[in-house]
PDB file of C-alpha atoms in Angstrom:
ATOM      1  CA  MET A   1     -33.559 -44.912  20.046  1.00  0.00           C
ATOM      2  CA  LYS A   2     -31.384 -42.329  18.323  1.00  0.00           C
ATOM      3  CA  LEU A   3     -31.783 -40.520  15.126  1.00  0.00           C
ATOM      4  CA  ARG A   4     -27.981 -39.665  13.734  1.00  0.00           C
ATOM      5  CA  THR A   5     -28.636 -37.089  10.288  1.00  0.00           C
ATOM      6  CA  CYS A   6     -26.573 -37.494   7.781  1.00  0.00           C
ATOM      7  CA  VAL A   7     -24.844 -34.281   5.619  1.00  0.00           C
ATOM      8  CA  ILE A   8     -23.196 -35.223   2.654  1.00  0.00           C
ATOM      9  CA  ARG A   9     -21.250 -32.682   0.315  1.00  0.00           C
ATOM     10  CA  SER A  10     -18.361 -32.900  -2.558  1.00  0.00           C
ATOM     11  CA  VAL A  11     -15.533 -32.167  -1.205  1.00  0.00           C
ATOM     12  CA  GLU A  12     -14.159 -28.060  -2.508  1.00  0.00           C
ATOM     13  CA  SER A  13     -11.038 -26.012  -2.921  1.00  0.00           C
ATOM     14  CA  ARG A  14     -11.052 -23.243  -0.801  1.00  0.00           C
ATOM     15  CA  PRO A  15      -8.512 -20.141   0.577  1.00  0.00           C
ATOM     16  CA  GLY A  16      -6.012 -21.868   3.369  1.00  0.00           C
ATOM     17  CA  GLY A  17      -7.172 -18.523   5.709  1.00  0.00           C
ATOM     18  CA  GLU A  18     -10.392 -19.735   6.412  1.00  0.00           C
ATOM     19  CA  GLN A  19     -10.660 -22.723   9.177  1.00  0.00           C
ATOM     20  CA  VAL A  20     -14.046 -24.886   9.436  1.00  0.00           C
ATOM     21  CA  THR A  21     -13.808 -26.781  12.162  1.00  0.00           C
ATOM     22  CA  LEU A  22     -16.771 -29.858  11.870  1.00  0.00           C
ATOM     23  CA  GLN A  23     -17.395 -33.487  13.390  1.00  0.00           C
ATOM     24  CA  GLY A  24     -17.471 -36.792  10.739  1.00  0.00           C
ATOM     25  CA  GLU A  25     -17.660 -40.022  10.571  1.00  0.00           C
ATOM     26  CA  LEU A  26     -16.532 -42.937   7.117  1.00  0.00           C
ATOM     27  CA  ALA A  27     -18.359 -45.527   6.965  1.00  0.00           C
ATOM     28  CA  VAL A  28     -18.455 -47.996   4.325  1.00  0.00           C
ATOM     29  CA  ASP A  29     -21.647 -48.274   2.025  1.00  0.00           C
ATOM     30  CA  GLU A  30     -23.378 -51.868   4.090  1.00  0.00           C
ATOM     31  CA  ARG A  31     -25.496 -52.204   0.505  1.00  0.00           C
ATOM     32  CA  ALA A  32     -21.435 -52.300  -1.708  1.00  0.00           C
ATOM     33  CA  TYR A  33     -19.343 -54.482   1.224  1.00  0.00           C
ATOM     34  CA  ALA A  34     -18.599 -57.975   1.689  1.00  0.00           C
ATOM     35  CA  GLU A  35     -16.076 -59.699   4.268  1.00  0.00           C
ATOM     36  CA  VAL A  36     -14.953 -63.153   2.307  1.00  0.00           C
ATOM     37  CA  GLY A  37     -14.150 -66.382   3.321  1.00  0.00           C
ATOM     38  CA  VAL A  38     -13.284 -70.280   2.941  1.00  0.00           C
ATOM     39  CA  PRO A  39     -16.502 -71.801   3.198  1.00  0.00           C
ATOM     40  CA  MET A  40     -13.935 -74.788   4.260  1.00  0.00           C
ATOM     41  CA  THR A  41     -10.840 -75.480   6.158  1.00  0.00           C
ATOM     42  CA  ALA A  42      -8.096 -74.613   3.679  1.00  0.00           C
ATOM     43  CA  ARG A  43      -4.068 -73.288   3.340  1.00  0.00           C
ATOM     44  CA  VAL A  44      -3.156 -70.271   1.267  1.00  0.00           C
ATOM     45  CA  THR A  45      -1.062 -71.365  -1.089  1.00  0.00           C
ATOM     46  CA  ARG A  46      -0.892 -67.473  -3.376  1.00  0.00           C
ATOM     47  CA  LEU A  47      -2.559 -64.179  -2.812  1.00  0.00           C
ATOM     48  CA  LEU A  48      -3.676 -62.796  -5.630  1.00  0.00           C
ATOM     49  CA  VAL A  49      -4.048 -59.214  -4.226  1.00  0.00           C
ATOM     50  CA  ASN A  50      -3.449 -57.270  -1.858  1.00  0.00           C
ATOM     51  CA  ALA A  51      -5.142 -53.864   0.956  1.00  0.00           C
ATOM     52  CA  GLY A  52      -6.043 -50.678  -1.791  1.00  0.00           C
ATOM     53  CA  ASP A  53      -6.072 -52.911  -4.915  1.00  0.00           C
ATOM     54  CA  ALA A  54      -9.328 -52.176  -7.387  1.00  0.00           C
ATOM     55  CA  VAL A  55     -10.950 -55.501  -8.078  1.00  0.00           C
ATOM     56  CA  ARG A  56     -14.067 -56.887 -10.347  1.00  0.00           C
ATOM     57  CA  LYS A  57     -17.027 -59.287  -9.505  1.00  0.00           C
ATOM     58  CA  GLY A  58     -15.617 -62.728 -10.285  1.00  0.00           C
ATOM     59  CA  GLN A  59     -11.603 -61.811 -10.144  1.00  0.00           C
ATOM     60  CA  PRO A  60     -10.050 -64.827  -8.472  1.00  0.00           C
ATOM     61  CA  LEU A  61      -8.874 -63.445  -5.377  1.00  0.00           C
ATOM     62  CA  ALA A  62      -6.442 -66.660  -3.571  1.00  0.00           C
ATOM     63  CA  GLU A  63      -5.426 -69.554  -4.171  1.00  0.00           C
ATOM     64  CA  LEU A  64      -6.487 -71.845  -1.696  1.00  0.00           C
ATOM     65  CA  THR A  65      -5.253 -75.821  -0.284  1.00  0.00           C
ATOM     66  CA  SER A  66      -8.562 -77.810   1.567  1.00  0.00           C
ATOM     67  CA  PRO A  67      -7.659 -82.155   1.706  1.00  0.00           C
ATOM     68  CA  GLU A  68     -11.689 -81.861   2.655  1.00  0.00           C
ATOM     69  CA  LEU A  69     -12.328 -80.363  -0.579  1.00  0.00           C
ATOM     70  CA  GLY A  70     -10.204 -83.051  -2.407  1.00  0.00           C
ATOM     71  CA  ARG A  71     -11.720 -85.386  -0.067  1.00  0.00           C
ATOM     72  CA  ALA A  72     -14.893 -85.099  -1.894  1.00  0.00           C
ATOM     73  CA  ARG A  73     -14.447 -84.247  -4.907  1.00  0.00           C
ATOM     74  CA  ALA A  74     -13.129 -87.967  -4.893  1.00  0.00           C
ATOM     75  CA  ASP A  75     -16.525 -88.541  -3.213  1.00  0.00           C
ATOM     76  CA  HIS A  76     -17.599 -87.468  -6.178  1.00  0.00           C
ATOM     77  CA  ALA A  77     -15.716 -88.627  -8.731  1.00  0.00           C
ATOM     78  CA  SER A  78     -16.279 -92.265  -7.726  1.00  0.00           C
ATOM     79  CA  ALA A  79     -20.951 -91.325  -7.354  1.00  0.00           C
ATOM     80  CA  THR A  80     -20.259 -90.642 -10.729  1.00  0.00           C
ATOM     81  CA  ALA A  81     -18.654 -94.137 -11.891  1.00  0.00           C
ATOM     82  CA  ARG A  82     -20.308 -96.358  -9.309  1.00  0.00           C
ATOM     83  CA  VAL A  83     -23.822 -94.629 -11.291  1.00  0.00           C
ATOM     84  CA  SER A  84     -22.353 -95.186 -15.035  1.00  0.00           C
ATOM     85  CA  MET A  85     -21.505 -98.594 -14.126  1.00  0.00           C
ATOM     86  CA  ALA A  86     -24.904 -99.147 -12.318  1.00  0.00           C
ATOM     87  CA  ASN A  87     -26.842 -98.286 -15.270  1.00  0.00           C
ATOM     88  CA  ALA A  88     -24.997-100.837 -17.255  1.00  0.00           C
ATOM     89  CA  ALA A  89     -25.504-103.758 -14.987  1.00  0.00           C
ATOM     90  CA  LEU A  90     -28.886-102.594 -15.566  1.00  0.00           C
ATOM     91  CA  ALA A  91     -29.418-102.126 -18.786  1.00  0.00           C
ATOM     92  CA  ARG A  92     -27.771-105.672 -19.700  1.00  0.00           C
ATOM     93  CA  LYS A  93     -30.027-106.857 -16.939  1.00  0.00           C
ATOM     94  CA  ARG A  94     -32.627-106.088 -18.880  1.00  0.00           C
ATOM     95  CA  GLU A  95     -31.799-107.202 -21.810  1.00  0.00           C
ATOM     96  CA  LEU A  96     -31.066-110.566 -20.408  1.00  0.00           C
ATOM     97  CA  ALA A  97     -34.517-110.298 -18.281  1.00  0.00           C
ATOM     98  CA  ALA A  98     -36.469-109.475 -21.699  1.00  0.00           C
ATOM     99  CA  GLU A  99     -34.342-112.182 -23.214  1.00  0.00           C
ATOM    100  CA  ARG A 100     -35.678-114.494 -20.428  1.00  0.00           C
ATOM    101  CA  ILE A 101     -32.240-115.400 -19.264  1.00  0.00           C
ATOM    102  CA  VAL A 102     -31.844-113.948 -16.106  1.00  0.00           C
ATOM    103  CA  PRO A 103     -35.382-113.351 -14.001  1.00  0.00           C
ATOM    104  CA  LEU A 104     -36.668-110.475 -12.919  1.00  0.00           C
ATOM    105  CA  ARG A 105     -35.434-109.903  -8.913  1.00  0.00           C
ATOM    106  CA  GLU A 106     -32.379-109.428 -10.150  1.00  0.00           C
ATOM    107  CA  VAL A 107     -33.354-106.882 -12.273  1.00  0.00           C
ATOM    108  CA  GLN A 108     -34.973-105.462  -9.678  1.00  0.00           C
ATOM    109  CA  GLU A 109     -32.219-105.840  -7.400  1.00  0.00           C
ATOM    110  CA  ALA A 110     -29.648-103.852 -10.274  1.00  0.00           C
ATOM    111  CA  GLU A 111     -32.798-101.039  -9.959  1.00  0.00           C
ATOM    112  CA  SER A 112     -32.340-101.013  -7.087  1.00  0.00           C
ATOM    113  CA  ALA A 113     -27.764-100.948  -7.063  1.00  0.00           C
ATOM    114  CA  ALA A 114     -28.903 -98.471  -9.330  1.00  0.00           C
ATOM    115  CA  ALA A 115     -31.026 -95.979  -7.616  1.00  0.00           C
ATOM    116  CA  GLU A 116     -28.848 -96.669  -4.414  1.00  0.00           C
ATOM    117  CA  ALA A 117     -25.585 -94.713  -6.393  1.00  0.00           C
ATOM    118  CA  GLN A 118     -28.445 -92.288  -7.729  1.00  0.00           C
ATOM    119  CA  ALA A 119     -28.059 -91.228  -3.820  1.00  0.00           C
ATOM    120  CA  SER A 120     -25.008 -91.236  -3.817  1.00  0.00           C
ATOM    121  CA  ARG A 121     -24.010 -89.148  -5.999  1.00  0.00           C
ATOM    122  CA  ARG A 122     -26.147 -86.580  -4.523  1.00  0.00           C
ATOM    123  CA  ALA A 123     -24.586 -86.429  -1.097  1.00  0.00           C
ATOM    124  CA  ALA A 124     -21.434 -86.436  -3.051  1.00  0.00           C
ATOM    125  CA  GLN A 125     -23.125 -83.719  -5.391  1.00  0.00           C
ATOM    126  CA  ALA A 126     -24.597 -81.824  -1.352  1.00  0.00           C
ATOM    127  CA  ALA A 127     -20.707 -81.790   0.491  1.00  0.00           C
ATOM    128  CA  LEU A 128     -19.247 -80.147  -2.810  1.00  0.00           C
ATOM    129  CA  ALA A 129     -22.315 -77.834  -2.712  1.00  0.00           C
ATOM    130  CA  ALA A 130     -21.473 -76.425   0.556  1.00  0.00           C
ATOM    131  CA  PHE A 131     -17.953 -75.778  -0.528  1.00  0.00           C
ATOM    132  CA  GLY A 132     -19.170 -73.427  -2.684  1.00  0.00           C
ATOM    133  CA  VAL A 133     -18.343 -75.888  -5.514  1.00  0.00           C
ATOM    134  CA  ALA A 134     -20.259 -76.767  -7.761  1.00  0.00           C
ATOM    135  CA  PRO A 135     -20.491 -80.921  -9.432  1.00  0.00           C
ATOM    136  CA  THR A 136     -19.524 -79.776 -12.919  1.00  0.00           C
ATOM    137  CA  ASP A 137     -16.675 -78.396 -11.286  1.00  0.00           C
ATOM    138  CA  VAL A 138     -14.556 -81.403 -10.604  1.00  0.00           C
ATOM    139  CA  ASP A 139     -13.075 -82.791 -13.826  1.00  0.00           C
ATOM    140  CA  VAL A 140      -9.640 -81.743 -13.016  1.00  0.00           C
ATOM    141  CA  PRO A 141      -6.349 -83.355 -12.504  1.00  0.00           C
ATOM    142  CA  ASN A 142      -5.586 -85.056  -9.371  1.00  0.00           C
ATOM    143  CA  ALA A 143      -3.213 -82.128  -7.995  1.00  0.00           C
ATOM    144  CA  ALA A 144      -5.049 -80.351  -8.928  1.00  0.00           C
ATOM    145  CA  ALA A 145      -8.156 -81.436  -6.506  1.00  0.00           C
ATOM    146  CA  SER A 146      -8.246 -80.201  -3.440  1.00  0.00           C
ATOM    147  CA  SER A 147      -8.225 -76.570  -5.505  1.00  0.00           C
ATOM    148  CA  PHE A 148     -10.163 -74.281  -4.363  1.00  0.00           C
ATOM    149  CA  THR A 149      -9.875 -70.317  -5.948  1.00  0.00           C
ATOM    150  CA  LEU A 150     -10.865 -67.230  -3.829  1.00  0.00           C
ATOM    151  CA  HIS A 151     -13.816 -64.976  -5.786  1.00  0.00           C
ATOM    152  CA  ALA A 152     -14.296 -62.161  -5.451  1.00  0.00           C
ATOM    153  CA  PRO A 153     -17.736 -61.528  -4.771  1.00  0.00           C
ATOM    154  CA  LEU A 154     -18.606 -58.451  -6.354  1.00  0.00           C
ATOM    155  CA  GLY A 155     -16.085 -54.817  -7.357  1.00  0.00           C
ATOM    156  CA  GLY A 156     -14.197 -52.325  -5.483  1.00  0.00           C
ATOM    157  CA  THR A 157     -11.252 -52.073  -3.680  1.00  0.00           C
ATOM    158  CA  VAL A 158      -9.699 -54.758  -1.315  1.00  0.00           C
ATOM    159  CA  ILE A 159     -10.294 -52.622   2.346  1.00  0.00           C
ATOM    160  CA  ALA A 160      -7.668 -54.534   4.133  1.00  0.00           C
ATOM    161  CA  ARG A 161      -6.697 -58.184   3.540  1.00  0.00           C
ATOM    162  CA  ALA A 162      -6.148 -60.755   6.586  1.00  0.00           C
ATOM    163  CA  ALA A 163      -4.032 -63.900   4.529  1.00  0.00           C
ATOM    164  CA  VAL A 164      -1.290 -64.347   4.967  1.00  0.00           C
ATOM    165  CA  LEU A 165       0.821 -67.404   2.197  1.00  0.00           C
ATOM    166  CA  GLY A 166       0.056 -70.027   4.875  1.00  0.00           C
ATOM    167  CA  GLN A 167      -2.227 -69.298   6.760  1.00  0.00           C
ATOM    168  CA  MET A 168      -5.125 -72.210   7.067  1.00  0.00           C
TER     169      MET A 168
END
């Protein structure tokens, strides 16, 4: 095992005639460092920061477009609509069963359909969560359904930016 000792000193001004030669190493504080990546296949449509820029936690870094995200948002919207329809049908079947207009079997079928719709919506929510998008963030216009904004996970200075406009 190799141990390193480190002496950290503040920068100070010295007379020009004095010469000191020291070896040094610059390193990033790993506790305040993050590599930013995209949780899906996406195309960079707009870059909002450059290397050297200071950023705040949560600040937008880039705008992206992802067909996968668009499909996941559409699946969630469809599943949510199916849940609403299944719950309405179930409520109606229960009312009719209470008046003995429909058999209990139809109420059970409606309950089963409502449960299946709920499971479908949970699966769609899990797909969005895998992309880092909360289900409450899905109420977006159709044109923006595939758009995604990448945010800074912490505040600091952008050391390097490998992304370019149009890159996948």
